[in-house]
Amino acid sequence: MTDLLSTVKQAAMAAIAASNPVTIMFGVVTDINPLEVNVDQRFTLPADFLVVPESLTENRLVLGGTSYIVREGLKLGNKLLLLRVQGGQQYIILDRVVST
């Protein structure tokens, strides 16, 4: 009975691994227009695979004819924290990573 239980557990773990569950990864912005991110120095993701939250897009405010940057967008060389969605077809950019 223990062998059967062990076999079922192994099969379940293999099924989960095969489905590519959500994974946290690191990346670096290598191009801005169009956006490209190099992930773990292994492969580059084009904009089609990336989901960019509004918090990482540039926001400008014009007051009295002068434009002010309220929030800076992504810049070349920014280090990012990415979340690979199950299946690996999309990557959500969670935030910038800064060193202390």
PDB file of C-alpha atoms in Angstrom, residues 16-98:
ATOM      1  CA  ILE A  16       2.380  19.766 -11.456  1.00  0.00           C
ATOM      2  CA  ALA A  17       5.925  20.215 -12.753  1.00  0.00           C
ATOM      3  CA  ALA A  18       4.786  19.539 -16.331  1.00  0.00           C
ATOM      4  CA  SER A  19       2.130  22.261 -16.155  1.00  0.00           C
ATOM      5  CA  ASN A  20       4.769  24.979 -15.523  1.00  0.00           C
ATOM      6  CA  PRO A  21       3.321  26.529 -12.358  1.00  0.00           C
ATOM      7  CA  VAL A  22       3.816  30.189 -11.522  1.00  0.00           C
ATOM      8  CA  THR A  23       7.483  31.114 -11.085  1.00  0.00           C
ATOM      9  CA  ILE A  24       9.217  34.262  -9.826  1.00  0.00           C
ATOM     10  CA  MET A  25      12.108  35.410 -12.030  1.00  0.00           C
ATOM     11  CA  PHE A  26      14.411  38.401 -12.410  1.00  0.00           C
ATOM     12  CA  GLY A  27      14.987  40.425 -15.560  1.00  0.00           C
ATOM     13  CA  VAL A  28      16.657  43.548 -16.943  1.00  0.00           C
ATOM     14  CA  VAL A  29      15.154  46.060 -19.383  1.00  0.00           C
ATOM     15  CA  THR A  30      17.267  45.824 -22.557  1.00  0.00           C
ATOM     16  CA  ASP A  31      15.132  48.014 -24.832  1.00  0.00           C
ATOM     17  CA  ILE A  32      12.391  50.565 -24.234  1.00  0.00           C
ATOM     18  CA  ASN A  33      10.650  51.001 -27.568  1.00  0.00           C
ATOM     19  CA  PRO A  34       9.507  48.307 -28.098  1.00  0.00           C
ATOM     20  CA  LEU A  35       9.915  47.004 -24.563  1.00  0.00           C
ATOM     21  CA  GLU A  36      12.242  44.004 -24.197  1.00  0.00           C
ATOM     22  CA  VAL A  37      13.348  42.276 -21.009  1.00  0.00           C
ATOM     23  CA  ASN A  38      16.243  39.840 -20.672  1.00  0.00           C
ATOM     24  CA  VAL A  39      15.328  37.155 -18.130  1.00  0.00           C
ATOM     25  CA  ASP A  40      18.041  35.609 -15.946  1.00  0.00           C
ATOM     26  CA  GLN A  41      20.586  36.240 -18.740  1.00  0.00           C
ATOM     27  CA  ARG A  42      19.028  33.300 -20.623  1.00  0.00           C
ATOM     28  CA  PHE A  43      16.373  34.653 -22.987  1.00  0.00           C
ATOM     29  CA  THR A  44      14.756  37.918 -24.070  1.00  0.00           C
ATOM     30  CA  LEU A  45      11.031  38.605 -23.857  1.00  0.00           C
ATOM     31  CA  PRO A  46       9.393  40.968 -26.357  1.00  0.00           C
ATOM     32  CA  ALA A  47       6.544  43.293 -25.349  1.00  0.00           C
ATOM     33  CA  ASP A  48       3.908  40.774 -26.526  1.00  0.00           C
ATOM     34  CA  PHE A  49       4.788  38.464 -23.602  1.00  0.00           C
ATOM     35  CA  LEU A  50       4.924  41.201 -20.943  1.00  0.00           C
ATOM     36  CA  VAL A  51       2.152  42.599 -18.756  1.00  0.00           C
ATOM     37  CA  VAL A  52       3.185  46.046 -17.487  1.00  0.00           C
ATOM     38  CA  PRO A  53       1.250  47.479 -14.526  1.00  0.00           C
ATOM     39  CA  GLU A  54       0.210  51.120 -14.566  1.00  0.00           C
ATOM     40  CA  SER A  55       2.529  51.809 -11.624  1.00  0.00           C
ATOM     41  CA  LEU A  56       5.517  51.244 -13.937  1.00  0.00           C
ATOM     42  CA  THR A  57       4.345  53.506 -16.760  1.00  0.00           C
ATOM     43  CA  GLU A  58       5.280  57.165 -17.083  1.00  0.00           C
ATOM     44  CA  ASN A  59       2.750  59.664 -15.778  1.00  0.00           C
ATOM     45  CA  ARG A  60       3.046  63.361 -16.653  1.00  0.00           C
ATOM     46  CA  LEU A  61       1.108  66.331 -15.361  1.00  0.00           C
ATOM     47  CA  VAL A  62       0.889  69.632 -17.222  1.00  0.00           C
ATOM     48  CA  LEU A  63       0.404  72.713 -15.053  1.00  0.00           C
ATOM     49  CA  GLY A  64       0.572  76.226 -16.434  1.00  0.00           C
ATOM     50  CA  GLY A  65       2.123  75.017 -19.667  1.00  0.00           C
ATOM     51  CA  THR A  66       4.926  73.162 -17.871  1.00  0.00           C
ATOM     52  CA  SER A  67       5.108  69.374 -17.962  1.00  0.00           C
ATOM     53  CA  TYR A  68       6.079  67.571 -14.748  1.00  0.00           C
ATOM     54  CA  ILE A  69       6.915  63.897 -14.404  1.00  0.00           C
ATOM     55  CA  VAL A  70       4.791  62.486 -11.595  1.00  0.00           C
ATOM     56  CA  ARG A  71       5.996  58.908 -12.020  1.00  0.00           C
ATOM     57  CA  GLU A  72       8.857  57.656 -14.173  1.00  0.00           C
ATOM     58  CA  GLY A  73       8.302  54.696 -16.450  1.00  0.00           C
ATOM     59  CA  LEU A  74      10.663  51.817 -17.094  1.00  0.00           C
ATOM     60  CA  LYS A  75      14.172  52.762 -18.165  1.00  0.00           C
ATOM     61  CA  LEU A  76      16.994  50.934 -19.884  1.00  0.00           C
ATOM     62  CA  GLY A  77      18.875  48.817 -17.348  1.00  0.00           C
ATOM     63  CA  ASN A  78      16.060  48.666 -14.764  1.00  0.00           C
ATOM     64  CA  LYS A  79      16.140  45.395 -12.833  1.00  0.00           C
ATOM     65  CA  LEU A  80      12.692  43.812 -12.602  1.00  0.00           C
ATOM     66  CA  LEU A  81      10.872  41.197 -10.585  1.00  0.00           C
ATOM     67  CA  LEU A  82       8.763  39.052 -12.935  1.00  0.00           C
ATOM     68  CA  LEU A  83       6.020  36.534 -12.350  1.00  0.00           C
ATOM     69  CA  ARG A  84       5.764  33.850 -15.034  1.00  0.00           C
ATOM     70  CA  VAL A  85       2.121  32.917 -15.486  1.00  0.00           C
ATOM     71  CA  GLN A  86       1.280  29.214 -15.631  1.00  0.00           C
ATOM     72  CA  GLY A  87       2.196  27.874 -19.052  1.00  0.00           C
ATOM     73  CA  GLY A  88       4.907  30.502 -19.595  1.00  0.00           C
ATOM     74  CA  GLN A  89       3.022  32.504 -22.220  1.00  0.00           C
ATOM     75  CA  GLN A  90       2.923  35.756 -20.229  1.00  0.00           C
ATOM     76  CA  TYR A  91       5.154  37.434 -17.690  1.00  0.00           C
ATOM     77  CA  ILE A  92       3.756  39.996 -15.261  1.00  0.00           C
ATOM     78  CA  ILE A  93       6.218  42.695 -14.248  1.00  0.00           C
ATOM     79  CA  LEU A  94       5.660  42.992 -10.502  1.00  0.00           C
ATOM     80  CA  ASP A  95       8.033  45.853  -9.727  1.00  0.00           C
ATOM     81  CA  ARG A  96      11.499  47.319 -10.064  1.00  0.00           C
ATOM     82  CA  VAL A  97      14.228  45.795  -7.919  1.00  0.00           C
ATOM     83  CA  VAL A  98      16.599  48.192  -6.161  1.00  0.00           C
TER      84      VAL A  98
END
